[in-house]
Short mmCIF file of C-alpha atoms in Angstrom, two decimals:
data_model
loop_
_atom_site.label_atom_id
_atom_site.label_comp_id
_atom_site.label_asym_id
_atom_site.label_seq_id
_atom_site.Cartn_x
_atom_site.Cartn_y
_atom_site.Cartn_z
CA MET A 1 -0.25 79.67 -2.87
CA LYS A 2 1.51 79.62 -6.19
CA VAL A 3 1.87 83.29 -7.06
CA SER A 4 -0.29 85.04 -4.46
CA SER A 5 -2.12 87.18 -6.97
CA ASN A 6 -5.27 88.88 -5.74
CA LEU A 7 -7.34 86.41 -7.76
CA GLU A 8 -5.55 83.42 -6.27
CA ARG A 9 -5.92 84.82 -2.75
CA ILE A 10 -9.66 85.41 -3.19
CA LEU A 11 -10.19 81.90 -4.52
CA THR A 12 -7.95 80.27 -1.93
CA SER A 13 -9.83 82.06 0.85
CA GLY A 14 -12.98 80.36 -0.39
CA GLN A 15 -14.76 83.53 -1.46
CA PHE A 16 -16.80 83.80 -4.63
CA ALA A 17 -14.60 85.53 -7.21
CA ALA A 18 -15.64 88.09 -9.82
CA THR A 19 -13.37 88.90 -12.74
CA GLY A 20 -13.88 91.33 -15.60
CA GLU A 21 -12.60 91.80 -19.09
CA LEU A 22 -11.09 94.66 -21.04
CA GLY A 23 -10.72 94.55 -24.80
CA PRO A 24 -7.69 96.52 -26.02
CA PRO A 25 -8.20 99.10 -28.78
CA LYS A 26 -7.50 98.68 -32.48
CA SER A 27 -5.06 101.54 -32.17
CA ALA A 28 -2.17 102.83 -30.09
CA GLU A 29 -4.53 104.98 -28.00
CA ALA A 30 -3.73 104.78 -24.28
CA GLU A 31 -6.57 107.05 -23.18
CA VAL A 32 -9.32 104.53 -23.96
CA ILE A 33 -7.63 101.96 -21.72
CA HIS A 34 -7.61 104.37 -18.80
CA ARG A 35 -11.29 105.15 -19.43
CA LYS A 36 -12.33 101.48 -19.54
CA ALA A 37 -10.09 100.60 -16.59
CA ALA A 38 -11.74 103.27 -14.44
CA LEU A 39 -15.10 101.56 -15.03
CA LEU A 40 -13.74 98.28 -13.63
CA LYS A 41 -11.38 99.41 -10.87
CA GLY A 42 -12.44 98.12 -7.46
CA TYR A 43 -15.40 96.16 -8.82
CA VAL A 44 -13.59 92.99 -9.91
CA ASP A 45 -10.77 90.87 -8.52
CA ALA A 46 -8.80 90.79 -11.78
CA VAL A 47 -9.30 91.97 -15.34
CA ASN A 48 -8.67 89.78 -18.38
CA ILE A 49 -6.92 91.51 -21.25
CA THR A 50 -7.75 89.75 -24.49
CA ASP A 51 -5.07 88.70 -26.98
CA ASN A 52 -6.06 89.72 -30.51
CA GLN A 53 -9.63 88.75 -29.68
CA THR A 54 -11.56 87.11 -32.54
CA ALA A 55 -8.31 87.25 -34.51
CA ILE A 56 -8.49 91.03 -34.92
CA VAL A 57 -5.27 92.97 -34.47
CA ARG A 58 -5.39 94.99 -31.26
CA MET A 59 -2.95 96.43 -28.76
CA SER A 60 -1.11 93.54 -27.15
CA SER A 61 -2.40 91.96 -23.98
CA ILE A 62 0.88 92.29 -22.08
CA SER A 63 1.30 95.97 -22.84
CA VAL A 64 -2.24 96.81 -21.73
CA ALA A 65 -1.77 94.63 -18.64
CA THR A 66 1.33 96.62 -17.78
CA MET A 67 -0.68 99.83 -18.00
CA LEU A 68 -3.29 98.35 -15.65
CA LEU A 69 -0.61 97.42 -13.12
CA GLY A 70 0.40 101.07 -13.16
CA ILE A 71 -3.10 102.15 -12.16
CA GLY A 72 -3.61 99.52 -9.49
CA ILE A 73 -5.71 96.94 -11.29
CA GLU A 74 -4.69 93.29 -11.32
CA PRO A 75 -4.54 92.00 -14.90
CA THR A 76 -4.97 88.51 -16.26
CA ILE A 77 -3.19 88.33 -19.58
CA GLN A 78 -4.51 86.06 -22.28
CA MET A 79 -2.20 84.12 -24.54
CA THR A 80 -3.33 82.33 -27.67
CA CYS A 81 -1.52 79.65 -29.65
CA ARG A 82 -2.70 81.14 -32.93
CA ASP A 83 -0.12 83.92 -33.26
CA ARG A 84 2.99 82.63 -31.52
CA ASN A 85 5.12 79.52 -31.50
CA ARG A 86 6.68 78.07 -28.36
CA LEU A 87 9.68 80.40 -28.60
CA ALA A 88 7.59 83.57 -28.82
CA ILE A 89 5.18 82.46 -26.11
CA GLN A 90 7.95 81.65 -23.64
CA ALA A 91 9.80 84.87 -24.41
CA ASP A 92 6.64 86.93 -23.85
CA LEU A 93 5.89 85.08 -20.62
CA LEU A 94 9.36 85.70 -19.26
CA GLY A 95 8.79 89.38 -19.93
CA ALA A 96 5.26 89.42 -18.55
CA SER A 97 6.37 87.81 -15.32
CA ALA A 98 9.29 90.24 -14.99
CA LEU A 99 6.81 93.10 -15.45
CA GLY A 100 4.80 91.83 -12.48
CA ILE A 101 1.91 90.12 -14.25
CA LYS A 102 0.68 87.13 -12.24
CA ASN A 103 -2.42 85.70 -13.90
CA LEU A 104 -2.44 84.05 -17.30
CA LEU A 105 -5.28 82.56 -19.33
CA CYS A 106 -4.11 79.98 -21.87
CA LEU A 107 -6.15 79.70 -25.06
CA THR A 108 -5.91 78.08 -28.45
CA GLY A 109 -7.42 81.23 -29.98
CA ASP A 110 -10.17 81.96 -32.46
CA HIS A 111 -9.21 80.85 -35.94
CA GLN A 112 -7.69 83.61 -38.07
CA LYS A 113 -10.45 83.09 -40.62
CA PHE A 114 -12.84 85.00 -38.34
CA GLY A 115 -10.64 88.06 -37.95
CA ASN A 116 -9.41 90.96 -40.02
CA HIS A 117 -6.39 89.18 -41.48
CA PRO A 118 -8.02 85.98 -42.74
CA THR A 119 -5.13 85.18 -45.10
CA ALA A 120 -2.57 85.16 -42.27
CA ARG A 121 -0.73 81.98 -41.39
CA GLY A 122 -2.00 80.47 -38.16
CA VAL A 123 0.78 79.17 -35.96
CA TYR A 124 -0.81 76.53 -33.67
CA ASP A 125 2.60 75.14 -32.74
CA LEU A 126 0.97 74.17 -29.43
CA ASP A 127 -2.63 73.68 -28.43
CA SER A 128 -4.12 75.24 -25.31
CA ILE A 129 -3.59 72.17 -23.13
CA GLN A 130 0.04 71.88 -24.15
CA LEU A 131 0.37 75.60 -23.40
CA VAL A 132 -0.99 75.04 -19.89
CA ALA A 133 1.50 72.20 -19.40
CA MET A 134 4.36 74.35 -20.68
CA VAL A 135 3.52 77.25 -18.34
CA LYS A 136 3.28 74.86 -15.39
CA ALA A 137 6.69 73.37 -16.23
CA LEU A 138 8.18 76.88 -16.49
CA ARG A 139 6.82 77.68 -13.05
CA ASP A 140 7.05 74.44 -11.09
CA GLU A 141 10.00 72.69 -12.70
CA LYS A 142 11.89 75.80 -13.86
CA LYS A 143 12.15 74.20 -17.27
CA PHE A 144 11.66 75.51 -20.79
CA ALA A 145 9.62 73.50 -23.28
CA ASN A 146 12.82 71.83 -24.51
CA GLY A 147 13.67 70.63 -21.02
CA GLU A 148 16.44 73.18 -20.51
CA ALA A 149 16.67 74.57 -16.98
CA ILE A 150 15.94 78.20 -16.15
CA ASP A 151 19.05 79.23 -14.31
CA THR A 152 17.75 82.06 -12.17
CA VAL A 153 14.24 83.43 -11.93
CA GLU A 154 11.40 81.40 -13.40
CA PRO A 155 8.16 83.00 -14.68
CA ARG A 156 5.38 82.41 -12.18
CA PHE A 157 1.72 82.52 -13.16
CA PHE A 158 -1.62 81.57 -11.70
CA ILE A 159 -2.59 79.43 -14.66
CA GLY A 160 -5.97 79.73 -16.28
CA ALA A 161 -7.70 77.79 -19.01
CA ALA A 162 -11.00 78.14 -20.81
CA GLU A 163 -13.73 75.64 -21.46
CA ASN A 164 -16.89 75.78 -23.52
CA PRO A 165 -19.51 73.59 -21.86
CA PHE A 166 -21.79 74.04 -24.87
CA ALA A 167 -19.48 72.77 -27.57
CA ASP A 168 -19.61 69.20 -28.80
CA PRO A 169 -19.13 66.41 -28.01
CA PHE A 170 -20.96 67.43 -24.82
CA ASP A 171 -20.14 64.14 -23.07
CA TYR A 172 -16.42 64.73 -23.57
CA ARG A 173 -16.30 68.32 -22.29
CA PRO A 174 -15.96 67.50 -18.57
CA TYR A 175 -13.14 65.09 -19.39
CA ARG A 176 -11.42 67.71 -21.51
CA LEU A 177 -11.64 70.10 -18.57
CA ALA A 178 -10.17 67.40 -16.33
CA LYS A 179 -7.33 67.02 -18.82
CA LYS A 180 -6.61 70.76 -18.68
CA VAL A 181 -6.57 70.67 -14.92
CA ALA A 182 -4.27 67.64 -14.92
CA ALA A 183 -1.98 69.60 -17.26
CA GLY A 184 -1.79 72.36 -14.68
CA ALA A 185 -4.75 74.74 -14.85
CA ASP A 186 -5.34 76.47 -11.50
CA PHE A 187 -8.50 78.21 -12.63
CA VAL A 188 -10.95 77.95 -15.47
CA GLN A 189 -13.11 80.60 -17.10
CA THR A 190 -15.98 79.27 -19.18
CA GLN A 191 -17.63 80.43 -22.36
CA LEU A 192 -20.60 82.78 -21.87
CA ILE A 193 -23.43 80.92 -20.18
CA TYR A 194 -27.03 81.57 -21.14
CA ASN A 195 -28.28 77.98 -21.13
CA VAL A 196 -28.18 77.53 -17.35
CA PRO A 197 -29.81 74.05 -17.20
CA LYS A 198 -27.24 72.69 -19.64
CA PHE A 199 -24.41 74.30 -17.66
CA LYS A 200 -25.78 72.71 -14.47
CA GLU A 201 -25.65 69.31 -16.16
CA PHE A 202 -22.06 70.02 -17.23
CA MET A 203 -21.10 71.07 -13.69
CA LYS A 204 -22.72 67.98 -12.22
CA ARG A 205 -20.43 65.83 -14.32
CA VAL A 206 -17.43 68.03 -13.48
CA VAL A 207 -18.17 67.63 -9.77
CA ASP A 208 -18.62 63.87 -10.20
CA LEU A 209 -15.10 63.76 -11.64
CA GLY A 210 -13.83 65.81 -8.70
CA VAL A 211 -12.32 68.44 -11.00
CA HIS A 212 -13.80 71.32 -8.98
CA GLU A 213 -11.59 70.35 -6.06
CA LYS A 214 -8.41 70.68 -8.07
CA CYS A 215 -9.12 74.00 -9.76
CA SER A 216 -11.38 77.03 -9.40
CA ILE A 217 -14.16 77.29 -11.94
CA LEU A 218 -15.37 80.75 -12.90
CA ALA A 219 -18.60 80.77 -14.88
CA GLY A 220 -18.57 83.11 -17.86
CA VAL A 221 -21.47 85.56 -17.92
CA GLY A 222 -22.30 88.70 -19.84
CA PRO A 223 -25.16 91.13 -20.35
CA ILE A 224 -27.00 91.24 -23.65
CA LYS A 225 -27.33 94.77 -25.04
CA SER A 226 -29.98 94.23 -27.68
CA ILE A 227 -32.15 91.62 -29.30
CA GLY A 228 -29.99 91.91 -32.40
CA MET A 229 -26.92 91.00 -30.37
CA ALA A 230 -28.75 88.04 -28.84
CA ARG A 231 -29.76 86.75 -32.27
CA TYR A 232 -26.25 87.27 -33.57
CA MET A 233 -24.76 85.25 -30.72
CA GLN A 234 -27.45 82.62 -31.13
CA ASN A 235 -26.89 82.15 -34.85
CA SER A 236 -23.42 83.32 -35.77
CA VAL A 237 -20.96 82.84 -32.91
CA PRO A 238 -19.44 79.35 -32.97
CA GLY A 239 -19.96 77.43 -29.77
CA MET A 240 -22.59 79.80 -28.29
CA ASP A 241 -25.86 78.53 -26.86
CA VAL A 242 -28.51 81.24 -26.41
CA PRO A 243 -31.89 79.67 -25.61
CA GLU A 244 -35.12 81.28 -26.83
CA ASP A 245 -36.33 82.15 -23.30
CA ILE A 246 -33.30 84.43 -22.82
CA ILE A 247 -34.35 86.42 -25.88
CA ALA A 248 -38.05 86.26 -24.96
CA ARG A 249 -37.35 88.01 -21.65
CA LEU A 250 -35.65 90.91 -23.46
CA LYS A 251 -38.45 91.06 -25.99
CA GLY A 252 -40.94 91.35 -23.15
CA VAL A 253 -39.84 94.88 -22.22
CA PRO A 254 -40.15 98.16 -24.16
CA LYS A 255 -37.24 98.74 -26.52
CA GLU A 256 -35.66 101.51 -24.45
CA GLN A 257 -35.50 99.17 -21.43
CA VAL A 258 -33.76 96.25 -23.14
CA ARG A 259 -30.32 97.27 -21.87
CA LYS A 260 -31.56 97.55 -18.31
CA GLU A 261 -33.26 94.18 -18.60
CA GLY A 262 -30.07 92.70 -20.03
CA ILE A 263 -28.20 93.85 -16.94
CA LYS A 264 -30.87 92.41 -14.63
CA GLN A 265 -30.89 89.16 -16.55
CA CYS A 266 -27.11 88.88 -16.22
CA ALA A 267 -27.36 89.50 -12.47
CA ASP A 268 -30.04 86.80 -12.21
CA ILE A 269 -27.77 84.33 -14.02
CA ILE A 270 -24.94 85.20 -11.62
CA ARG A 271 -27.23 84.50 -8.66
CA GLU A 272 -27.99 81.10 -10.18
CA MET A 273 -24.28 80.46 -10.67
CA ARG A 274 -23.63 81.12 -6.98
CA GLU A 275 -25.91 78.19 -6.13
CA ILE A 276 -24.29 75.66 -8.44
CA PRO A 277 -21.95 73.23 -6.65
CA GLY A 278 -18.37 73.53 -7.89
CA VAL A 279 -18.66 77.09 -9.23
CA HIS A 280 -16.12 79.34 -7.50
CA GLY A 281 -16.83 82.65 -9.17
CA VAL A 282 -17.96 84.48 -12.27
CA HIS A 283 -16.10 86.01 -15.15
CA VAL A 284 -18.12 88.98 -16.43
CA MET A 285 -17.62 89.68 -20.11
CA ALA A 286 -19.33 92.96 -20.95
CA ILE A 287 -17.91 93.40 -24.41
CA GLU A 288 -17.59 97.12 -25.22
CA TRP A 289 -19.98 97.74 -22.32
CA GLU A 290 -17.68 97.99 -19.33
CA GLU A 291 -20.11 100.54 -17.82
CA ALA A 292 -22.50 97.69 -17.04
CA VAL A 293 -20.13 95.65 -14.86
CA ALA A 294 -20.47 97.56 -11.58
CA GLU A 295 -24.26 97.57 -11.79
CA ILE A 296 -24.40 93.86 -12.60
CA LEU A 297 -22.20 92.95 -9.66
CA GLU A 298 -24.13 95.28 -7.33
CA LEU A 299 -27.41 93.64 -8.35
CA SER A 300 -25.84 90.19 -7.86
CA GLY A 301 -24.82 91.02 -4.31
CA LEU A 302 -21.12 90.68 -5.11
CA LEU A 303 -20.09 94.20 -4.07
CA PRO A 304 -18.08 95.35 -2.35
CA ARG A 305 -15.29 93.00 -3.35
CA PRO A 306 -13.50 91.38 -0.43
CA ARG A 307 -9.97 92.45 0.46
CA VAL A 308 -7.66 89.54 1.22
CA MET B 1 -2.98 60.81 -54.00
CA ILE B 2 -1.90 64.34 -54.79
CA LYS B 3 -4.90 66.49 -55.64
CA ALA B 4 -4.66 69.56 -57.83
CA LYS B 5 -6.90 72.17 -59.44
CA GLN B 6 -6.31 73.79 -62.78
CA LYS B 7 -5.34 77.43 -62.57
CA PRO B 8 -7.81 80.00 -63.94
CA ILE B 9 -7.40 80.43 -67.68
CA ALA B 10 -6.66 84.16 -67.27
CA GLU B 11 -3.69 83.35 -65.03
CA ILE B 12 -2.39 80.75 -67.48
CA LYS B 13 -2.73 83.28 -70.34
CA THR B 14 -0.67 85.80 -68.38
CA LEU B 15 2.01 83.21 -67.63
CA ILE B 16 2.39 82.17 -71.28
CA ALA B 17 1.99 85.64 -72.82
CA PRO B 18 5.71 86.11 -73.68
CA TYR B 19 6.03 82.77 -75.52
CA ARG B 20 5.09 81.52 -78.97
CA ASN B 21 5.58 77.75 -79.12
CA ILE B 22 4.03 76.26 -76.06
CA LEU B 23 3.93 72.62 -75.02
CA ILE B 24 1.07 71.65 -72.73
CA LEU B 25 2.32 68.64 -70.82
CA GLY B 26 0.00 66.42 -68.83
CA CYS B 27 0.76 63.77 -66.26
CA GLY B 28 -0.86 60.35 -66.27
CA THR B 29 -0.89 59.69 -62.54
CA CYS B 30 -2.32 61.75 -59.65
CA VAL B 31 -3.57 64.75 -61.65
CA THR B 32 -5.29 62.40 -64.09
CA ILE B 33 -7.18 60.81 -61.23
CA SER B 34 -8.10 64.24 -59.86
CA PHE B 35 -9.26 65.45 -63.31
CA ALA B 36 -6.84 68.37 -63.29
CA GLY B 37 -3.93 67.54 -65.56
CA GLY B 38 -4.33 64.28 -67.47
CA GLU B 39 -4.55 63.76 -71.22
CA LYS B 40 -8.17 64.91 -71.31
CA GLU B 41 -7.44 68.15 -69.44
CA VAL B 42 -4.44 68.80 -71.69
CA GLY B 43 -6.75 68.58 -74.71
CA MET B 44 -9.35 70.86 -73.14
CA LEU B 45 -6.80 73.45 -72.07
CA ALA B 46 -5.15 73.40 -75.51
CA SER B 47 -8.54 74.03 -77.17
CA SER B 48 -9.31 76.89 -74.82
CA LEU B 49 -5.93 78.50 -75.33
CA ARG B 50 -6.13 78.13 -79.11
CA ILE B 51 -9.51 79.84 -79.12
CA ALA B 52 -8.20 82.55 -76.82
CA ALA B 53 -5.14 83.06 -79.03
CA ALA B 54 -7.32 83.35 -82.13
CA MET B 55 -9.61 85.87 -80.44
CA ASP B 56 -6.65 87.89 -79.22
CA LYS B 57 -5.07 87.65 -82.69
CA ASN B 58 -1.77 86.38 -81.37
CA ALA B 59 0.26 83.72 -83.06
CA GLN B 60 0.80 81.29 -80.23
CA LEU B 61 1.09 77.64 -81.19
CA PHE B 62 0.19 74.86 -78.81
CA THR B 63 1.32 71.26 -78.86
CA GLU B 64 0.09 68.58 -76.49
CA ALA B 65 1.67 65.63 -74.74
CA THR B 66 1.08 63.54 -71.64
CA VAL B 67 3.60 61.32 -69.89
CA GLN B 68 2.91 58.61 -67.37
CA ARG B 69 4.66 60.41 -64.50
CA GLN B 70 6.36 63.80 -64.63
CA CYS B 71 8.02 63.06 -61.30
CA GLU B 72 10.31 60.37 -62.73
CA TRP B 73 13.32 61.11 -64.91
CA GLU B 74 12.74 58.24 -67.33
CA PHE B 75 9.34 59.54 -68.39
CA ILE B 76 10.38 63.16 -68.85
CA ASP B 77 13.59 62.15 -70.61
CA ALA B 78 11.50 60.34 -73.18
CA ILE B 79 9.92 63.55 -74.48
CA ALA B 80 13.12 65.62 -74.64
CA ASP B 81 12.58 66.39 -78.34
CA GLN B 82 9.15 67.92 -77.82
CA ILE B 83 10.35 69.94 -74.85
CA GLN B 84 13.39 71.24 -76.76
CA LYS B 85 11.18 72.46 -79.61
CA ALA B 86 8.95 74.51 -77.32
CA ASP B 87 9.69 78.01 -76.02
CA ALA B 88 7.85 77.20 -72.83
CA VAL B 89 6.15 74.23 -71.21
CA ILE B 90 2.94 74.44 -69.21
CA SER B 91 3.03 71.49 -66.90
CA LEU B 92 -0.30 70.20 -65.68
CA ALA B 93 1.45 67.97 -63.15
CA CYS B 94 1.74 68.76 -59.48
CA GLY B 95 4.57 70.95 -58.23
CA ILE B 96 6.84 67.92 -58.19
CA GLY B 97 6.46 67.43 -61.93
CA VAL B 98 7.02 71.12 -62.63
CA GLN B 99 10.24 71.06 -60.64
CA ALA B 100 11.44 67.79 -62.17
CA LEU B 101 11.10 69.38 -65.62
CA ALA B 102 12.83 72.57 -64.49
CA GLU B 103 15.72 70.52 -63.11
CA ARG B 104 16.04 68.30 -66.19
CA TYR B 105 15.68 71.14 -68.70
CA PRO B 106 17.63 74.01 -67.14
CA ASP B 107 17.38 76.32 -70.16
CA LYS B 108 13.65 75.83 -70.69
CA VAL B 109 10.81 77.91 -69.26
CA ILE B 110 8.55 75.60 -67.25
CA LEU B 111 5.23 77.03 -66.03
CA PRO B 112 2.65 75.55 -63.66
CA GLY B 113 -0.83 75.04 -65.07
CA VAL B 114 -2.38 73.70 -61.87
CA ASN B 115 -2.35 74.57 -58.19
CA THR B 116 -1.21 71.55 -56.23
CA THR B 117 -3.77 71.48 -53.47
CA PHE B 118 -3.48 68.58 -51.03
CA LEU B 119 -2.96 64.89 -50.36
CA GLY B 120 -6.33 63.30 -50.31
CA MET B 121 -8.98 61.15 -51.92
CA ALA B 122 -12.31 61.34 -53.69
CA ILE B 123 -14.95 60.45 -51.14
CA GLU B 124 -17.49 60.49 -53.94
CA HIS B 125 -17.31 61.27 -57.62
CA GLY B 126 -16.23 64.90 -57.96
CA VAL B 127 -15.66 65.48 -54.23
CA MET B 128 -12.04 65.39 -53.13
CA VAL B 129 -10.92 65.91 -49.56
CA GLU B 130 -7.65 66.35 -47.72
CA ARG B 131 -6.50 63.45 -45.58
CA CYS B 132 -2.76 63.78 -44.99
CA ARG B 133 -0.33 66.64 -44.44
CA ALA B 134 2.81 64.50 -44.73
CA CYS B 135 3.89 65.80 -41.32
CA GLY B 136 6.56 63.15 -41.07
CA ASP B 137 5.47 61.71 -37.73
CA CYS B 138 2.22 59.79 -38.08
CA ILE B 139 -0.07 59.73 -35.07
CA LEU B 140 -3.05 57.97 -36.66
CA GLY B 141 -2.44 55.05 -34.32
CA LEU B 142 -3.31 57.30 -31.38
CA THR B 143 -6.29 59.07 -32.93
CA GLY B 144 -8.48 56.28 -34.15
CA GLY B 145 -7.30 56.59 -37.73
CA VAL B 146 -8.45 60.20 -38.16
CA CYS B 147 -5.73 62.82 -38.61
CA PRO B 148 -6.06 66.02 -36.55
CA ILE B 149 -3.07 67.57 -38.32
CA ALA B 150 -4.63 67.35 -41.76
CA ARG B 151 -8.25 67.66 -40.70
CA CYS B 152 -8.33 70.12 -37.78
CA ALA B 153 -7.85 73.76 -38.78
CA LYS B 154 -5.89 74.37 -35.57
CA ASN B 155 -3.85 71.12 -35.59
CA LEU B 156 -5.16 70.37 -32.10
CA LEU B 157 -3.71 67.29 -30.45
CA ASN B 158 -5.74 67.17 -27.25
CA GLY B 159 -9.38 67.21 -28.18
CA PRO B 160 -11.87 69.51 -29.90
CA CYS B 161 -11.83 73.29 -29.51
CA GLY B 162 -14.83 75.25 -28.31
CA GLY B 163 -16.09 75.73 -31.84
CA SER B 164 -17.04 72.12 -32.50
CA GLN B 165 -20.79 71.98 -32.95
CA ARG B 166 -23.07 69.24 -34.15
CA GLY B 167 -20.04 67.42 -35.51
CA LYS B 168 -18.90 70.28 -37.69
CA CYS B 169 -15.90 72.62 -37.70
CA GLU B 170 -16.36 76.30 -36.89
CA VAL B 171 -14.01 77.25 -39.69
CA ASN B 172 -16.18 75.61 -42.32
CA PRO B 173 -19.61 74.22 -41.39
CA GLU B 174 -19.33 71.77 -44.29
CA THR B 175 -16.23 70.19 -42.78
CA ASP B 176 -16.51 67.46 -40.19
CA CYS B 177 -14.85 68.25 -36.86
CA ALA B 178 -11.84 65.93 -36.85
CA TRP B 179 -12.02 65.58 -33.07
CA GLN B 180 -15.69 64.62 -33.17
CA LEU B 181 -14.72 61.91 -35.66
CA ILE B 182 -11.84 60.83 -33.40
CA TYR B 183 -14.16 60.78 -30.39
CA ASP B 184 -16.73 58.68 -32.23
CA ARG B 185 -14.11 56.27 -33.56
CA LEU B 186 -12.36 55.79 -30.22
CA GLY B 187 -15.77 55.28 -28.63
CA LYS B 188 -16.55 52.47 -31.05
CA LEU B 189 -13.13 50.94 -30.43
CA GLY B 190 -13.57 51.16 -26.66
CA GLN B 191 -10.54 53.46 -26.40
CA LEU B 192 -12.03 56.72 -25.13
CA ASP B 193 -9.61 56.65 -22.19
CA ARG B 194 -6.90 57.64 -24.67
CA LEU B 195 -8.40 61.12 -24.76
CA SER B 196 -7.52 61.62 -21.13
CA SER B 197 -3.77 61.43 -21.57
CA LEU B 198 -1.87 64.52 -22.66
CA MET B 199 -0.40 64.41 -26.13
CA THR B 200 2.76 66.45 -25.82
CA TYR B 201 4.30 69.08 -28.12
CA LYS B 202 4.56 67.92 -31.69
CA ASP B 203 7.98 67.63 -33.30
CA TRP B 204 7.43 69.97 -36.22
CA SER B 205 11.03 69.55 -37.35
CA LYS B 206 9.81 66.40 -39.07
CA ASP B 207 7.30 68.57 -40.95
CA TYR B 208 8.20 71.49 -43.26
CA ASP B 209 9.79 73.35 -40.37
CA GLY B 210 12.89 71.18 -40.56
CA GLY B 211 13.52 72.36 -44.10
CA PRO B 212 13.10 70.24 -47.27
CA ARG B 213 12.96 66.61 -46.30
CA LYS B 214 14.90 63.75 -47.79
CA ILE B 215 14.77 59.98 -47.52
CA VAL B 216 17.95 58.07 -48.34
CA ARG B 217 17.73 54.30 -48.59
CA GLU B 218 21.24 52.93 -48.84
CA ASP B 219 19.83 49.48 -49.50
CA LEU B 220 18.17 50.71 -52.69
CA LYS B 221 21.03 52.76 -54.08
CA LEU B 222 22.63 51.41 -57.23
#
């Protein structure tokens, strides 16, 4: 075990993991975090806290994660390369580790063009794979990015990375994942999966490369709230693949039942994920719909969560 | 070459508003090729500004000149008389030319008439694209001759981000994904295995982050 976080223990014990996500507010309001956290507590093994998601300024990931620690929820902080250079990232990670945060998801970050400060300067000193390598060196070699030794206590994280199986070039994606794992990723959370056959093909190649034996792969899933949201994801979110049959299923029920059907559909996808070789868990992203998570996991047969 | 775009006429009018005798100075090299600041553009801008001055009933006078290269002392020294007679100079050269004039003529107002935009080329007539960021540490030998610093919006060094779709960049669907191009090129060269090795942190001190850069060639000094 590297850090013995709850998430690492669940995955190491061979059980199917379930993680959730909490989007911090666009304000300094603490109350909303407690409200959202209550909807997730006990239902997931760890909760990702996004880092200026979609390049919109929000409360920082580490501060929200610290609040979650205080209420007994294990956080996974997210760190993007868009807003910080290697100095700022390392400084924040030293602090996060000192605060007791154990899981970290390393991301390049959505381009600032898509957010609410599109004229901001993007940093991109590192890319996500270099970030993974840097965090691993901090932990395993007790070395900063410049090679300097950490004299006393090194920051220790269970290192996560993301992968989008639906981005191009499709043939390269499994190799890119392998590269992230070689750099030091302990777990991987994927982009939202709606095109299950294509994801199966991706996973087949990942398994052929043996990557699933060196890291834990959590399939990204999420319920669709409305047909409008489905169309938006299908047409306007870069790197998303929402097949027509996903939307057709939601269209097949009366309007007032779309949400319920979305939850059922998500649970069905999770059940399919559980059967795919090499998939070690799911990461449930119910964006601004944290209420749905418990029901989805109940329907998927993933509750109660194991204690390890 | 250096590519530039002429500033909007309204901005140029604001810049020159305090001055009466104005020299519009073109450059015969990069900005001529990019149709932003050569002799022809000097003439067109002068006509526009004369019309604007007449309509606004102000008494501004415009003279025109173009030198071969504003970034070399010998060419800007040659038009010292014209520069001395003007109250202000609008340079249609890139930022290098503007600064060369400002350095050579310390008591003269030198104004930029173009926005220096990038280092690039015309891939077809009228379409100019960025190709180099002058990062100071060329990696084209590792990336199949396609630059991810100049051509990837996130400067990625280890493959395409999750927004690469159908060969295009998420930031601008009209822009090719640099990493798709790199992937295709390395594939054709039989070098796809290169994408499996980690490209480590870039040394940005060789880029702008190290402060203004300088090359000194002792062997060429007089």
